[in-house]
XYZ file of C-alpha atoms in Angstrom:
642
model
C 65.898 292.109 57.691
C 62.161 292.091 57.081
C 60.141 293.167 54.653
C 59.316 296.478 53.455
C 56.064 298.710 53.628
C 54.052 299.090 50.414
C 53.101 302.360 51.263
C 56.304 303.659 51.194
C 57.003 302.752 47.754
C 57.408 306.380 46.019
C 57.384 304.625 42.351
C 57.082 301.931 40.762
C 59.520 298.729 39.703
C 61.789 300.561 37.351
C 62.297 298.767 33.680
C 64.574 295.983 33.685
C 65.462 297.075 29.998
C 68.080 300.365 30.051
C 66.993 303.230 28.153
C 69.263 304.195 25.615
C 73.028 305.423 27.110
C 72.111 303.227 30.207
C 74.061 300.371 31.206
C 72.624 297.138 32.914
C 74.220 294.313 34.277
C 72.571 291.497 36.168
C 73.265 288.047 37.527
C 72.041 284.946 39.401
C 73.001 284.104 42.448
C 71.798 280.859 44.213
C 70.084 280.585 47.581
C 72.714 279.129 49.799
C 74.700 281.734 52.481
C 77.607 282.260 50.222
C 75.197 284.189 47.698
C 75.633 287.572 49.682
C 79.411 287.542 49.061
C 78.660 286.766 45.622
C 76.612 290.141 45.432
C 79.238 292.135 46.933
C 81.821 290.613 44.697
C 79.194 291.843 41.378
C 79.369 294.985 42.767
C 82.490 295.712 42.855
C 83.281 294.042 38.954
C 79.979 295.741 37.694
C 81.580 299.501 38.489
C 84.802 298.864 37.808
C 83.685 297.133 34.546
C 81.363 300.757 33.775
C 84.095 302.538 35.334
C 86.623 301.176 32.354
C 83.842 301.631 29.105
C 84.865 305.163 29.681
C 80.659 306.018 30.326
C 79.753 309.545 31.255
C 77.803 308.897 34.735
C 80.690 306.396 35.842
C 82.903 308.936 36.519
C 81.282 309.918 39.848
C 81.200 305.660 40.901
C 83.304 306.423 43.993
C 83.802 304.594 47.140
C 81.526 306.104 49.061
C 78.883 304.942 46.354
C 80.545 301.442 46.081
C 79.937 301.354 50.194
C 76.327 302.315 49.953
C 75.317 299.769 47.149
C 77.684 296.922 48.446
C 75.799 297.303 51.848
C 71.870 297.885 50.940
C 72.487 294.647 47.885
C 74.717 292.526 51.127
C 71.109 293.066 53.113
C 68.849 292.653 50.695
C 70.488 289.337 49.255
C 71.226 288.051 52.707
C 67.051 288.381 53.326
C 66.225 286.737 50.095
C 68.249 283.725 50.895
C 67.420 283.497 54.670
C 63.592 283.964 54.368
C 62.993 282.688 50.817
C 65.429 280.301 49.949
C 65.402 280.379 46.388
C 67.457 281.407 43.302
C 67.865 285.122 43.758
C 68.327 287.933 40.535
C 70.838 290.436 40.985
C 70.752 293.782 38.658
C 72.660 297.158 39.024
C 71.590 299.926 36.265
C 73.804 302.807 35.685
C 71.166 306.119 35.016
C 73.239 308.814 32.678
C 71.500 312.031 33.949
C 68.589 314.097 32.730
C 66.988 317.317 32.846
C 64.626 315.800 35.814
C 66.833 314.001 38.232
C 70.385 313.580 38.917
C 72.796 310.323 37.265
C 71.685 307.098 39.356
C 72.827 303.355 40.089
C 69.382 301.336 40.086
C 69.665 297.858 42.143
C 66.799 295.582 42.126
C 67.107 291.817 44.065
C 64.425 289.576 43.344
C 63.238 285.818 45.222
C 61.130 283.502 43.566
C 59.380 283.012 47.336
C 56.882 286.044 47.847
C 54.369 284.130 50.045
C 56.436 282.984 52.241
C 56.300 284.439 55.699
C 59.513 286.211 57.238
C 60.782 285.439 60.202
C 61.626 288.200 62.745
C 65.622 286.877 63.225
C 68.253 285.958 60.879
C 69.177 282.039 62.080
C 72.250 282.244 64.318
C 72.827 286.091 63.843
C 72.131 287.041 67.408
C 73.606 291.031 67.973
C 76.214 292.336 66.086
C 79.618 293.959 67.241
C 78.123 296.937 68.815
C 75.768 294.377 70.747
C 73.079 295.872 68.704
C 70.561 292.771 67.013
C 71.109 292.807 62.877
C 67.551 292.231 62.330
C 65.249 295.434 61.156
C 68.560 297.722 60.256
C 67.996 296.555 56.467
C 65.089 298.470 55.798
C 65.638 301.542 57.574
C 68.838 301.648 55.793
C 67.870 301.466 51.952
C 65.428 304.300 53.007
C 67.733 305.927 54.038
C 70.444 305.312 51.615
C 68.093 305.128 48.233
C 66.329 308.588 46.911
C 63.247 305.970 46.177
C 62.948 302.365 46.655
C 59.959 300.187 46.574
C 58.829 296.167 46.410
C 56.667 294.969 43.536
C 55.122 290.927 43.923
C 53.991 289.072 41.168
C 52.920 285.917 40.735
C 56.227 283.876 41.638
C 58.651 286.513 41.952
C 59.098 289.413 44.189
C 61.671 292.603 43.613
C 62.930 294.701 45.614
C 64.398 297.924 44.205
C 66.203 300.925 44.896
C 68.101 304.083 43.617
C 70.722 305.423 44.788
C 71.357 309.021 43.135
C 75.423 309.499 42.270
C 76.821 312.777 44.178
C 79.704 313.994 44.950
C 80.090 313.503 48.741
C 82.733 316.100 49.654
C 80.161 318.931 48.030
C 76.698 317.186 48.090
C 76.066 318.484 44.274
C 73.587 316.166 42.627
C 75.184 315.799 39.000
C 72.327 316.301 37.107
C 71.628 316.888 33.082
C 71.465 320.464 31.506
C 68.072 321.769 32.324
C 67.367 324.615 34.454
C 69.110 324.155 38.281
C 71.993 321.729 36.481
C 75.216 320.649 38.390
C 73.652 323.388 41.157
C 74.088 321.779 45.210
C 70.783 319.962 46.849
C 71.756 320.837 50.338
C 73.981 318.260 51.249
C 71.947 315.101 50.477
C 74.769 312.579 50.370
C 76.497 314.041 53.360
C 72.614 313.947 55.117
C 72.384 310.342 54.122
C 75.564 309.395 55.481
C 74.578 310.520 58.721
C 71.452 309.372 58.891
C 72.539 305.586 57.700
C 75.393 305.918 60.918
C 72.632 306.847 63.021
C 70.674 303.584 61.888
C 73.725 301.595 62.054
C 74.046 302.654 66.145
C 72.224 301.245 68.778
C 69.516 303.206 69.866
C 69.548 303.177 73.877
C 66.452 304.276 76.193
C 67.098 307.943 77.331
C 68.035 308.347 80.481
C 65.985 309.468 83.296
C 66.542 312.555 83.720
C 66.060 312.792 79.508
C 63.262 310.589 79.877
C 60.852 313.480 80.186
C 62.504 316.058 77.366
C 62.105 312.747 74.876
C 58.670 312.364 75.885
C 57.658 315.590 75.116
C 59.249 316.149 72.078
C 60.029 312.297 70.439
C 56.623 311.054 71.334
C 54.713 312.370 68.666
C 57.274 311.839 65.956
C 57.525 308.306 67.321
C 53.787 307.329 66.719
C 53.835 308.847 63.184
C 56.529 306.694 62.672
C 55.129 303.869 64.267
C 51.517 304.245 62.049
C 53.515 304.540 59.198
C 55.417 301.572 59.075
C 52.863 299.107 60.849
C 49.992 300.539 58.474
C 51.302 299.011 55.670
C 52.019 295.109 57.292
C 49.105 292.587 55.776
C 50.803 289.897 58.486
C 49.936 290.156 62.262
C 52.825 288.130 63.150
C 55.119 290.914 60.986
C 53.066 293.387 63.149
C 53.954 292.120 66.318
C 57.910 291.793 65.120
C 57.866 295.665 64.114
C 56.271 296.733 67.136
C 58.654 294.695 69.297
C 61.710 296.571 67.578
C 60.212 300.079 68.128
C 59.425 298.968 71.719
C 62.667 297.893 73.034
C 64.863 299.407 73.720
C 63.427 302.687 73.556
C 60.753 302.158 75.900
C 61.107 299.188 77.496
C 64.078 296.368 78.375
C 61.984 293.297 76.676
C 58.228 293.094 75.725
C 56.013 290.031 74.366
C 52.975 290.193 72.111
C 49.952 287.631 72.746
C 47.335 287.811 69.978
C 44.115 286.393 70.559
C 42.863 283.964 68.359
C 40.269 284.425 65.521
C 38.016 281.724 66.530
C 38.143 282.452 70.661
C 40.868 280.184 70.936
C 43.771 280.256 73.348
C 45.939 283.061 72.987
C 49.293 282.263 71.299
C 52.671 284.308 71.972
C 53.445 285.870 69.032
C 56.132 287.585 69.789
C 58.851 288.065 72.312
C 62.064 290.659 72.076
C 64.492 291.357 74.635
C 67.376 293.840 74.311
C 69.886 291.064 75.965
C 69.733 288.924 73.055
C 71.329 286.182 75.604
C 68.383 286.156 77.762
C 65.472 285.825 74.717
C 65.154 281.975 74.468
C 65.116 281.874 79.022
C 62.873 284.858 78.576
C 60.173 283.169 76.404
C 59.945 279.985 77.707
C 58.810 281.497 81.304
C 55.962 283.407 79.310
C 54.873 280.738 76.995
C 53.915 279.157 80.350
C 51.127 281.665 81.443
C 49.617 284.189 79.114
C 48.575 287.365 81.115
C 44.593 287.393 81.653
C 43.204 290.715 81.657
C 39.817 291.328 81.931
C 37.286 293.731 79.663
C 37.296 296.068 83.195
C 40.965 296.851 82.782
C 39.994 298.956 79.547
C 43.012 299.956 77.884
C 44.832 301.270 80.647
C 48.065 299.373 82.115
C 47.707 296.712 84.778
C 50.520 295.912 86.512
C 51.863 292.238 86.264
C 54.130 289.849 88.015
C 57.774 290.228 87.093
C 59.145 287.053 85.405
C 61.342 285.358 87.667
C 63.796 284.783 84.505
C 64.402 288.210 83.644
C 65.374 289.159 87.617
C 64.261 292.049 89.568
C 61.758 294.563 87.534
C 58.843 295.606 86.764
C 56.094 294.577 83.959
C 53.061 296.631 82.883
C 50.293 295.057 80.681
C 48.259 296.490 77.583
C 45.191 295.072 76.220
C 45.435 295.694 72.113
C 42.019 297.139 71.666
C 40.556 298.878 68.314
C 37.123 299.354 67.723
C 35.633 297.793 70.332
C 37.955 294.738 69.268
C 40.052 292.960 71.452
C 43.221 291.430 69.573
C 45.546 290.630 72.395
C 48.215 291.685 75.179
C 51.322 293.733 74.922
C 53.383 292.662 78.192
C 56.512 295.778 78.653
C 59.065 294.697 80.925
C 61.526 297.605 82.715
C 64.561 296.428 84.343
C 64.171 298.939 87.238
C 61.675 297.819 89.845
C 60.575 301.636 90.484
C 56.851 303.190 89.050
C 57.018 304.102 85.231
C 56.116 307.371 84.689
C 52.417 307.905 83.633
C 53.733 310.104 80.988
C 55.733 306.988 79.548
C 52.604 304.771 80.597
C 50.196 306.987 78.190
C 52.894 306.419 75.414
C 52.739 303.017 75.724
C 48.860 302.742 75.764
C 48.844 304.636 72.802
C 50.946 302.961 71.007
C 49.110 299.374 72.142
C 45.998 301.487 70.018
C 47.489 301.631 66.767
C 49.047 298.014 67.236
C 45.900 296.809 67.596
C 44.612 298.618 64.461
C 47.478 297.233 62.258
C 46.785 293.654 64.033
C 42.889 294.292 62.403
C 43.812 295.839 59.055
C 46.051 292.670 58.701
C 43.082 290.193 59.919
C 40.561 291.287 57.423
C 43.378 291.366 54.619
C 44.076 287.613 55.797
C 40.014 287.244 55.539
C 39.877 288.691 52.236
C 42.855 287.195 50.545
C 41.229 283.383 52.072
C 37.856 283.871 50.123
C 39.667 285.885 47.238
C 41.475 281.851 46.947
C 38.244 280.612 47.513
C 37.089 282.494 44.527
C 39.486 281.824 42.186
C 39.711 277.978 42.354
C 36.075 278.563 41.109
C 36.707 280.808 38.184
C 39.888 278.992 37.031
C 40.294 275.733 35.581
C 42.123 273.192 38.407
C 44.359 272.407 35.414
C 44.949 272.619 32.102
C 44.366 269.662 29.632
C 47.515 268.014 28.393
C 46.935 268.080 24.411
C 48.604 265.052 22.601
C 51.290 266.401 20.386
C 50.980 270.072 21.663
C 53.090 271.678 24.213
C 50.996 274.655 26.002
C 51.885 277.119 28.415
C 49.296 279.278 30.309
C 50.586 282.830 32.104
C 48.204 284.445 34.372
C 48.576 287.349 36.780
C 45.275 288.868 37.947
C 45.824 292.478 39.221
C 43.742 291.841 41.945
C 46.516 290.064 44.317
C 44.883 286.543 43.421
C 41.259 287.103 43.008
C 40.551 286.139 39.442
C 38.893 288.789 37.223
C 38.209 289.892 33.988
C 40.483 287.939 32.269
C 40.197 283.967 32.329
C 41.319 280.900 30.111
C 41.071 277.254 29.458
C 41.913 274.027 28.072
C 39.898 270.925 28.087
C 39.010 267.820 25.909
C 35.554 268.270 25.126
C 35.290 264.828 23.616
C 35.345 262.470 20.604
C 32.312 264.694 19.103
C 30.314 262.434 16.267
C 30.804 259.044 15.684
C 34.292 258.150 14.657
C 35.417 261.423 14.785
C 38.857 262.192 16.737
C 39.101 263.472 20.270
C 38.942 267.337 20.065
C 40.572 269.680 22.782
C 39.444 273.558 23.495
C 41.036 276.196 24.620
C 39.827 280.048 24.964
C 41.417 283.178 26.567
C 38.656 285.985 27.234
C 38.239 289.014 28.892
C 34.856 290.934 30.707
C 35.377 293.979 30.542
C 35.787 296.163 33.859
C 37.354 294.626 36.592
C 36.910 293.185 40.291
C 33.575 291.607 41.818
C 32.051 292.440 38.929
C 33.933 291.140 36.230
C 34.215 288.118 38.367
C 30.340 287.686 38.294
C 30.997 287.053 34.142
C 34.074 285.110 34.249
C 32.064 282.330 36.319
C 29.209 282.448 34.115
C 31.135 282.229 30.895
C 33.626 279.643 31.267
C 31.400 276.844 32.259
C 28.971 277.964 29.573
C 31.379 277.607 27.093
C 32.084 274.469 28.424
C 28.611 273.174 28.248
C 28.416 274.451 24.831
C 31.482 272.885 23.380
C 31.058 269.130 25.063
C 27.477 269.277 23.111
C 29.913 269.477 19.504
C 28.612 272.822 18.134
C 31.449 274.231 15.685
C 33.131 277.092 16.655
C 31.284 279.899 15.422
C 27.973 278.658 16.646
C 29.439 278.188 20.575
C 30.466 281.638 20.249
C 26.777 283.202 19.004
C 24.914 280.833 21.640
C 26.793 282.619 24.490
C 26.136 285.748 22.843
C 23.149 285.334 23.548
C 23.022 283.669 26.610
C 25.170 287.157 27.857
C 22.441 289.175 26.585
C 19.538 287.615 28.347
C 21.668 287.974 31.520
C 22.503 291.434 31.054
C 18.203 292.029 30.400
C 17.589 289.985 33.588
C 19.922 291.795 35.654
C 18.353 295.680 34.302
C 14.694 293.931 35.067
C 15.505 293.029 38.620
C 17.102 296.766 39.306
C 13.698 297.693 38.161
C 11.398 295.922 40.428
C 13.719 296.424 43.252
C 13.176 300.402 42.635
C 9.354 300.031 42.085
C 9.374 298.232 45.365
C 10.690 301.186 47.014
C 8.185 302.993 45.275
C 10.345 304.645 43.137
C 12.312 306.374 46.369
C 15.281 304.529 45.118
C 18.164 305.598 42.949
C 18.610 303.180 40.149
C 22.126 301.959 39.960
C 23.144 301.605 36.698
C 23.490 298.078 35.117
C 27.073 297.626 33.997
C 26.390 295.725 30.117
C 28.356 291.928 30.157
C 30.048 292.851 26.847
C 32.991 289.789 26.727
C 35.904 289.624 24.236
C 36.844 285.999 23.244
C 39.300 284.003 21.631
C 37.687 280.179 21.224
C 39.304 277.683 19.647
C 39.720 273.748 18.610
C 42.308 271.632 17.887
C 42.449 268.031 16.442
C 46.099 266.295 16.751
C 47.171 264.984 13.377
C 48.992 261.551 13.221
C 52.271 260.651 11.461
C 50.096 259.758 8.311
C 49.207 263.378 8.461
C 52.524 264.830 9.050
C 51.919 265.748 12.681
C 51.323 268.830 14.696
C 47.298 269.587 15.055
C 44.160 271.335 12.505
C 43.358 274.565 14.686
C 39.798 275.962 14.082
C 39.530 279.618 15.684
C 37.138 282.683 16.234
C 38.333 286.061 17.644
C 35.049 288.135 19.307
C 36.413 291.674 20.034
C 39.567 290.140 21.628
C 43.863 290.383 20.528
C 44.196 288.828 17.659
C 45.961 285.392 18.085
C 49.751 285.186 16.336
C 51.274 282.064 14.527
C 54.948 282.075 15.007
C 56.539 279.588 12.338
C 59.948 278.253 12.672
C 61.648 280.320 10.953
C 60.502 283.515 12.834
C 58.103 284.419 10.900
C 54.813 286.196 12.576
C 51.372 286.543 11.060
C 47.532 287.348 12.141
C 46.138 283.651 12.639
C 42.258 285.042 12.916
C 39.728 288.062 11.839
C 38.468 290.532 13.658
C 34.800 290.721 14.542
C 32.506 291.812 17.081
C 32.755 291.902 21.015
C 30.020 289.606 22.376
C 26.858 290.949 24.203
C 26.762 294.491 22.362
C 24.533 292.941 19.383
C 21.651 290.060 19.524
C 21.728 289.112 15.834
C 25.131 288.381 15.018
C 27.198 285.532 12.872
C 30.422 284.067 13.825
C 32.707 282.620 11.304
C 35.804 280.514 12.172
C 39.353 279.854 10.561
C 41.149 276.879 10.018
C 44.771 276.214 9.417
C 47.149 273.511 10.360
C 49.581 273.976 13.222
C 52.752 272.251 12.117
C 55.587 270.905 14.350
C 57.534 273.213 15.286
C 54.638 276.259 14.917
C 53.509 278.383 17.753
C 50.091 280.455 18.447
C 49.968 282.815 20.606
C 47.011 284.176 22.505
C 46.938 287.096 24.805
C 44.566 289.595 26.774
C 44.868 293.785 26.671
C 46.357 293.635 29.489
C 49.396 292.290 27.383
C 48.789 294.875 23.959
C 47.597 297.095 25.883
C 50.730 298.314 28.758
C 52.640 301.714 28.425
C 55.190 303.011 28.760
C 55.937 306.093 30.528
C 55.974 307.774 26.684
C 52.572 306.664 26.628
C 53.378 304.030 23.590
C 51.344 300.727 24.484
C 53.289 297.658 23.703
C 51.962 296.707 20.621
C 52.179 299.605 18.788
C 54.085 299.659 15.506
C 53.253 295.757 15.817
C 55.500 295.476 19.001
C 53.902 292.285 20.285
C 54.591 290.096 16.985
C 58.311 291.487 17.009
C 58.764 290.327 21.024
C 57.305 287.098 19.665
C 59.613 286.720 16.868
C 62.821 286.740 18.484
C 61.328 283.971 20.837
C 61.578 281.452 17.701
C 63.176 277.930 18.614
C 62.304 278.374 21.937
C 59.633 275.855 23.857
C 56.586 276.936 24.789
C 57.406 277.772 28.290
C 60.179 279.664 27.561
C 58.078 281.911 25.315
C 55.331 282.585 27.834
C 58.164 283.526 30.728
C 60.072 285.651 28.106
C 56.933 287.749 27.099
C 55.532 288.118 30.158
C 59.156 289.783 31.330
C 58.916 292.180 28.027
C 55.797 293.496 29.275
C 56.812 294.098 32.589
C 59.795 295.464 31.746
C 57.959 297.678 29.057
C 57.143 300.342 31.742
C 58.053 301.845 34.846
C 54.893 301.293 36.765
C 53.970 297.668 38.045
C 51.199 296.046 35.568
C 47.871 297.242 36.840
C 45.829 295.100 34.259
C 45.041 291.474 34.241
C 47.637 289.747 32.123
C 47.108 286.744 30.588
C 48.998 284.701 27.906
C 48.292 280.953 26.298
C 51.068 279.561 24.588
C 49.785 276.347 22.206
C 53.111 274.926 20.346
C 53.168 271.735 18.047
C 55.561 269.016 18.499
């Protein structure tokens, strides 16, 4: 099965935390091959276990349900282990209905593996019973089983989700809550998606000649929208070619092969080979892998007949060059059993198609471009590492919304030295945020962080580090609005002045200065909080309170003081530091997390645990928080004495 779309997401990852009168039930299952029978087998005790608390919704769990979740979670499980290879999370959520939509089971599977690339075949699967290959039936099949499904990455962890509305199959009513249209019949959408899913589930022959012409005419253009939809979305050329090759053969052709040109004028590799005899694949590719087709910038787009591979017997092969925008990204090579002239009707298909392969093949090369400097860019504006404080156990979680290129939001930990003679080793640590987002906010983030670097290693206290880079922000912010100027007086005044976004930057800074044995242990932590979240203290006990002041954002005023507070971290104490991103997500209510002090109760009930464990467990109760995936930079710093 590969992966799924983004642009067929129709919302976002739904809350892992059950609304009242839900029930939720997860598990973990680990990556070997017997994990997809463990899903199935959680299926089946998950409704019968809802089926026995008597709940409302569970009445209508019936077979045909049980058959459509047991079979999307036995795909969706079965990819996770095959292409990621990692622990995978299992959870089934049983939706009571509402005025708005009808009673629901809610699956979501989830790898700990989202980078790594799928491959197009399941190892060892080869075709099924009906002779049909498994691979691609997985995600036409929660789209069509699943009113709305989706896939949400995030930094180590990847979800896919989908929900599957409860009906009653003989009827088709939706059972929905008591608003306006309750209990009334939605056309038949369970028996619809039963038929649909059987369709999916059986192979899907070439017409036959004398239907060729009739499918041409009227399949061909619901084919390419098709087609554009589901390659749009692939940010993988490789995953392009795969898709293409299933929606090639056998519909159009008996086997095809992709070669993509390289991005540096290379050789051209072969991408991509699919054959509907799955026996003849391996014999198939390893006659083309010998000579790639070489076509010429005179043979346009149009097909150019090729030599038939002796391996695949008699036939005939046409060739496509994959050309967008003046762009030339490959071959398409479409092999016909049947030695006979194509028609040009199925010809002009074919080219047609080869177009918007080739503009899927570019999206994905300048995503692949992007994403490589985005990298670039953050090893730049993030520390390598974080210091290792003596005594104190720290844990940093950082998700930039921005699919890896670092923004706004940024942190840090570093020794910044002994400081005056005889005085102890001293390590810093700060969590800001630039407000805005993107290039821009980028621009900040690498100006401030080695600033406030330079600043502390030179041993000014707190408070003064943070008014020097006040300032510092504010002459940058002046220098920027006096070169818009002169570049518009250059233009002699012809020019629109952009506007000069202001560097305003909340901050929390702090130090911290292990204590020895002598001392009782732990660390003294001296703090300042410009404009930012204010930092928690967590004591053992579970105890939360406010461990700074509020006080003004840097770069909105020149002549401003900066006081700092100090306070012993004791073993066994924890701080917490976070962004807006964090106090700032809402629900679909519109409530923001920490309203009605929600963050310092989610940090209470994390008392006794290491500082890890706190990070990962806070950055899940913001997630789950809302519906939608975050669209904010996160970022959390966990400091916690030993």
């Amino acid at each position: 099965m590969g992966p799924f779309p983004t642009q067929r997401e129709t919302s976002g990852l739904p809350p892992q935390l059950p609304p009242p009168g839900h029930a939720v039930t997860r598990t973990s299952l680990a990556g070997n091959p017997l994990a997809p029978a463990a899903g199935r087998r959680f299926v089946r005790t998950a409704l019968a276990d809802w089926s026995g608390a008597g709940l409302p919704a569970a009445a209508l769990l019936g077979q045909r349900v049980a058959d459509d979740l047991i079979l999307v979670v036995d795909e969706l499980v079965t990819n996770a282990v095959v292409h990621a290879g990692t622990t995978v999370e299992l959870l089934l959520r049983l939706e009571e209905p509402a005025e708005d939509r009808p009673a629901a089971v809610v699956l979501e599977v989830s790898d700990h593996h989202p980078t790594r690339p799928l491959q197009s075949t399941r190892p060892g699967s080869g075709a099924g019973e009906d002779g049909m290959e498994e691979y691609g039936r997985g995600l036409q099949l929660v789209a069509a089983l699943a009113e709305c499904w989706g896939i949400t990455y995030r930094s180590g962890l990847k979800t896919v989700w989908a929900r599957l509305p409860l009906d009653d199959w003989e009827t088709g009513t939706l059972v929905t809550g008591s608003g306006p249209g309750a209990g009334e019949p939605a056309a038949e959408p369970a028996v619809r998606r039963g038929l649909r899913a059987a369709g999916i589930l059986a192979p899907v022959p070439r017409p036959a000649a004398r239907d060729e012409r009739e499918w041409i005419d009227r399949g061909a253009p619901s084919f390419l929208a098709e087609a554009s939809d589901l390659l749009a979305g692939q940010l993988d050329e490789d995953m392009v070619a795969a898709l293409a090759g299933q929606l090639l053969v056998p519909r159009l052709g008996d086997w095809c092969a992709f070669w993509l040109e390289g991005c540096d004028g290379g050789e051209p590799r072969l991408a991509r080979v699919w054959h509907a005899d799955e026996s003849a694949l391996e014999r198939l590719r390893a006659v083309l892998e010998k000579e790639p087709p070489r076509l010429t910038e005179a043979a346009g787009t149009a097909p150019v007949r090729l030599a038939w591979p002796e391996a695949a017997g008699e036939g005939s092969a046409l060739a496509y060059r994959l050309v967008a925008g003046g762009q030339a990204y490959g071959t398409l090579l479409l092999g016909h059993r049947t030695p006979c002239r194509v028609p040009e009707r199925v010809t002009a298909l074919v080219e047609d198609f080869a177009r918007r392969v080739a503009l899927a093949i570019g999206a994905a090369r300048r995503y692949t471009r992007q994403a490589t400097i985005s990298r670039v860019l953050q090893r730049g504006l993030l520390p390598s590492r974080v210091a290792r404080i003596p005594g104190v156990e720290s844990c940093v979680v950082y998700e930039p919304s921005d699919e890896g290129l670092a923004g706004g939001d940024f942190y840090d930990v570093f020794q910044s030295g002994a400081g005056a003679p005889g005085a102890p080793a001293r390590w810093c640590f700060m969590l800001g945020d630039v407000q805005g987002s993107g290039p821009e906010a980028a621009v900040v983030t690498g100006l401030a962080r080695p600033w406030l670097r330079l600043l502390a290693r030179e041993g000014h206290p707190v408070g003064h580090v943070l008014e020097r880079l006040n300032r510092l922000l504010l002459d940058e912010s002046m220098e920027a609005a006096e070169a818009a100027a002169l570049v518009v007086a250059a233009a002699g005044g012809q020019e629109p002045l952009a506007p000069v976004q202001p560097r305003f930057l909340s901050l929390l800074y702090g130090e911290l200065q292990p204590l020895g044995p002598e001392e009782g242990g732990g660390a003294r932590c001296t703090l300042a909080c410009a404009g930012h979240p204010l930092p928690l203290l967590l004591r053992p006990d579970g105890t939360v309170t406010q461990a700074a002041s509020p006080q003004l954002l840097l770069g909105v005023v020149d002549d401003v003081r900066f006081q700092s507070q100090s306070f012993r971290l004791a073993p066994g104490d924890t701080l917490l530091c976070v962004t807006d991103g964090v106090t700032e997500r809402r629900a679909p209510s519109g409530r923001m997390f920490d309203d009605g002090d929600g963050l310092a109760r989610a940090l209470a009930e994390c008392a006794g645990l290491p500082a890890r464990d706190v990070g990962d467990r806070l950055r899940q109760a913001v997630h789950s928080f809302g519906e939608t995936p975050v669209r904010d930079d996160l970022a959390l710093l966990v400091l916690q004495a030993r």
